[in-house]
């Protein structure tokens, strides 16, 4: 990863994913798939080992979570995954407030966003 920023928002035409834009994007940015694959491998199902009940645990647990989020946020920013960053914000804020429901919702949306990005990339590569 050379620190390039790729934003999949570039691939939409206002009505959803534009296949022509997707193909052009991957023609120009061949390292993107490798970078995102590395991200998914490194974080697995991102933050999945944190449960909603976790947000009511000790301050030390919450501090560890926020430290993990910082590492993940850095990688997401490198990849330009803006939707996933927004959901990470939701989880961080929920942990700070002790809001188990919002944390659970943010966790699910975060994982879904990363999986969607991977599916878009796989589809583009198979085309």
mmCIF file of C-alpha atoms in Angstrom:
data_model
loop_
_atom_site.group_PDB
_atom_site.id
_atom_site.type_symbol
_atom_site.label_atom_id
_atom_site.label_comp_id
_atom_site.label_asym_id
_atom_site.label_seq_id
_atom_site.Cartn_x
_atom_site.Cartn_y
_atom_site.Cartn_z
ATOM 1 C CA UNK A 1 0.000 0.000 0.000
ATOM 2 C CA UNK A 2 1.577 3.246 -1.110
ATOM 3 C CA UNK A 3 -0.749 5.543 0.801
ATOM 4 C CA UNK A 4 -2.987 6.219 -2.182
ATOM 5 C CA UNK A 5 -6.540 7.253 -1.409
ATOM 6 C CA UNK A 6 -9.322 5.498 -3.290
ATOM 7 C CA UNK A 7 -12.927 6.460 -2.718
ATOM 8 C CA UNK A 8 -15.552 4.069 -4.053
ATOM 9 C CA UNK A 9 -17.969 7.007 -4.089
ATOM 10 C CA UNK A 10 -16.232 7.767 -7.397
ATOM 11 C CA UNK A 11 -17.900 4.684 -8.831
ATOM 12 C CA UNK A 12 -21.477 5.879 -8.509
ATOM 13 C CA UNK A 13 -23.465 7.785 -11.078
ATOM 14 C CA UNK A 14 -26.087 9.007 -8.598
ATOM 15 C CA UNK A 15 -28.248 5.937 -9.163
ATOM 16 C CA UNK A 16 -25.845 3.389 -7.733
ATOM 17 C CA UNK A 17 -22.685 1.662 -8.912
ATOM 18 C CA UNK A 18 -21.769 2.424 -12.534
ATOM 19 C CA UNK A 19 -20.093 -0.664 -14.028
ATOM 20 C CA UNK A 20 -18.106 1.357 -16.557
ATOM 21 C CA UNK A 21 -16.683 3.537 -13.801
ATOM 22 C CA UNK A 22 -15.857 0.422 -11.782
ATOM 23 C CA UNK A 23 -13.908 -1.105 -14.672
ATOM 24 C CA UNK A 24 -12.028 2.143 -15.332
ATOM 25 C CA UNK A 25 -11.262 2.498 -11.650
ATOM 26 C CA UNK A 26 -9.670 -0.935 -11.411
ATOM 27 C CA UNK A 27 -7.861 -0.487 -14.711
ATOM 28 C CA UNK A 28 -6.183 2.580 -13.195
ATOM 29 C CA UNK A 29 -5.786 1.300 -9.608
ATOM 30 C CA UNK A 30 -4.711 -2.321 -9.726
ATOM 31 C CA UNK A 31 -3.337 -2.254 -6.169
ATOM 32 C CA UNK A 32 -6.728 -1.365 -4.693
ATOM 33 C CA UNK A 33 -7.987 -4.946 -4.583
ATOM 34 C CA UNK A 34 -4.794 -6.084 -2.839
ATOM 35 C CA UNK A 35 -5.016 -3.246 -0.326
ATOM 36 C CA UNK A 36 -8.631 -3.964 0.564
ATOM 37 C CA UNK A 37 -8.005 -7.705 0.705
ATOM 38 C CA UNK A 38 -5.150 -7.034 3.129
ATOM 39 C CA UNK A 39 -7.450 -4.820 5.213
ATOM 40 C CA UNK A 40 -10.142 -7.504 5.437
ATOM 41 C CA UNK A 41 -7.550 -10.183 6.270
ATOM 42 C CA UNK A 42 -5.979 -8.028 8.969
ATOM 43 C CA UNK A 43 -9.214 -7.076 10.685
ATOM 44 C CA UNK A 44 -11.193 -10.211 9.818
ATOM 45 C CA UNK A 45 -14.783 -9.318 10.393
ATOM 46 C CA UNK A 46 -13.828 -5.891 11.684
ATOM 47 C CA UNK A 47 -14.422 -5.422 15.403
ATOM 48 C CA UNK A 48 -16.588 -8.559 15.492
ATOM 49 C CA UNK A 49 -15.108 -9.710 18.791
ATOM 50 C CA UNK A 50 -16.616 -6.644 20.478
ATOM 51 C CA UNK A 51 -20.213 -7.277 21.527
ATOM 52 C CA UNK A 52 -22.906 -4.692 22.354
ATOM 53 C CA UNK A 53 -22.632 -5.624 26.028
ATOM 54 C CA UNK A 54 -18.976 -4.627 25.779
ATOM 55 C CA UNK A 55 -19.856 -0.925 25.820
ATOM 56 C CA UNK A 56 -20.886 -1.188 29.482
ATOM 57 C CA UNK A 57 -17.625 -2.921 30.474
ATOM 58 C CA UNK A 58 -14.635 -1.333 32.166
ATOM 59 C CA UNK A 59 -12.999 1.928 31.077
ATOM 60 C CA UNK A 60 -9.900 -0.125 30.187
ATOM 61 C CA UNK A 61 -11.925 -2.240 27.742
ATOM 62 C CA UNK A 62 -13.389 0.846 26.137
ATOM 63 C CA UNK A 63 -9.943 2.432 25.841
ATOM 64 C CA UNK A 64 -8.652 -0.707 24.095
ATOM 65 C CA UNK A 65 -11.583 -0.577 21.672
ATOM 66 C CA UNK A 66 -10.917 3.080 20.822
ATOM 67 C CA UNK A 67 -7.232 2.259 20.289
ATOM 68 C CA UNK A 68 -8.216 -0.505 17.854
ATOM 69 C CA UNK A 69 -10.572 1.925 16.112
ATOM 70 C CA UNK A 70 -7.695 4.345 15.559
ATOM 71 C CA UNK A 71 -5.692 1.667 13.710
ATOM 72 C CA UNK A 72 -8.730 0.714 11.641
ATOM 73 C CA UNK A 73 -9.601 4.369 10.908
ATOM 74 C CA UNK A 74 -6.067 4.964 9.608
ATOM 75 C CA UNK A 75 -6.393 2.070 7.172
ATOM 76 C CA UNK A 76 -9.910 3.097 6.113
ATOM 77 C CA UNK A 77 -8.682 6.619 5.382
ATOM 78 C CA UNK A 78 -5.854 5.221 3.243
ATOM 79 C CA UNK A 79 -8.428 3.241 1.295
ATOM 80 C CA UNK A 80 -10.938 6.098 1.168
ATOM 81 C CA UNK A 81 -13.752 3.928 2.547
ATOM 82 C CA UNK A 82 -15.941 6.817 3.632
ATOM 83 C CA UNK A 83 -19.106 4.818 4.379
ATOM 84 C CA UNK A 84 -17.229 2.466 6.690
ATOM 85 C CA UNK A 85 -15.566 5.433 8.427
ATOM 86 C CA UNK A 86 -19.002 6.921 9.179
ATOM 87 C CA UNK A 87 -20.123 3.657 10.782
ATOM 88 C CA UNK A 88 -16.904 3.471 12.771
ATOM 89 C CA UNK A 89 -17.793 6.956 14.098
ATOM 90 C CA UNK A 90 -21.184 5.600 15.189
ATOM 91 C CA UNK A 91 -19.543 2.795 17.160
ATOM 92 C CA UNK A 92 -16.937 5.029 18.770
ATOM 93 C CA UNK A 93 -19.573 7.536 19.867
ATOM 94 C CA UNK A 94 -21.814 4.758 21.190
ATOM 95 C CA UNK A 95 -18.973 3.275 23.223
ATOM 96 C CA UNK A 96 -18.235 6.687 24.746
ATOM 97 C CA UNK A 97 -21.924 7.073 25.696
ATOM 98 C CA UNK A 98 -22.484 3.425 26.718
ATOM 99 C CA UNK A 99 -25.231 3.018 24.084
ATOM 100 C CA UNK A 100 -25.430 -0.718 23.394
ATOM 101 C CA UNK A 101 -28.138 -0.522 20.709
ATOM 102 C CA UNK A 102 -26.400 2.083 18.597
ATOM 103 C CA UNK A 103 -23.121 0.205 18.951
ATOM 104 C CA UNK A 104 -24.745 -3.011 17.688
ATOM 105 C CA UNK A 105 -26.332 -1.193 14.725
ATOM 106 C CA UNK A 106 -23.054 0.528 13.840
ATOM 107 C CA UNK A 107 -21.142 -2.738 14.115
ATOM 108 C CA UNK A 108 -23.498 -4.478 11.667
ATOM 109 C CA UNK A 109 -23.438 -1.559 9.229
ATOM 110 C CA UNK A 110 -19.646 -1.348 9.378
ATOM 111 C CA UNK A 111 -19.205 -5.023 8.542
ATOM 112 C CA UNK A 112 -21.817 -4.788 5.789
ATOM 113 C CA UNK A 113 -20.097 -1.758 4.249
ATOM 114 C CA UNK A 114 -16.730 -3.534 4.069
ATOM 115 C CA UNK A 115 -18.342 -6.664 2.604
ATOM 116 C CA UNK A 116 -20.143 -4.564 -0.019
ATOM 117 C CA UNK A 117 -16.857 -2.964 -1.081
ATOM 118 C CA UNK A 118 -15.308 -6.406 -1.461
ATOM 119 C CA UNK A 119 -18.246 -7.660 -3.528
ATOM 120 C CA UNK A 120 -18.064 -4.639 -5.837
ATOM 121 C CA UNK A 121 -14.362 -5.237 -6.388
ATOM 122 C CA UNK A 122 -14.785 -8.963 -6.998
ATOM 123 C CA UNK A 123 -17.551 -8.275 -9.514
ATOM 124 C CA UNK A 124 -15.388 -5.764 -11.329
ATOM 125 C CA UNK A 125 -12.488 -8.185 -11.522
ATOM 126 C CA UNK A 126 -14.690 -11.004 -12.812
ATOM 127 C CA UNK A 127 -16.296 -8.884 -15.536
#
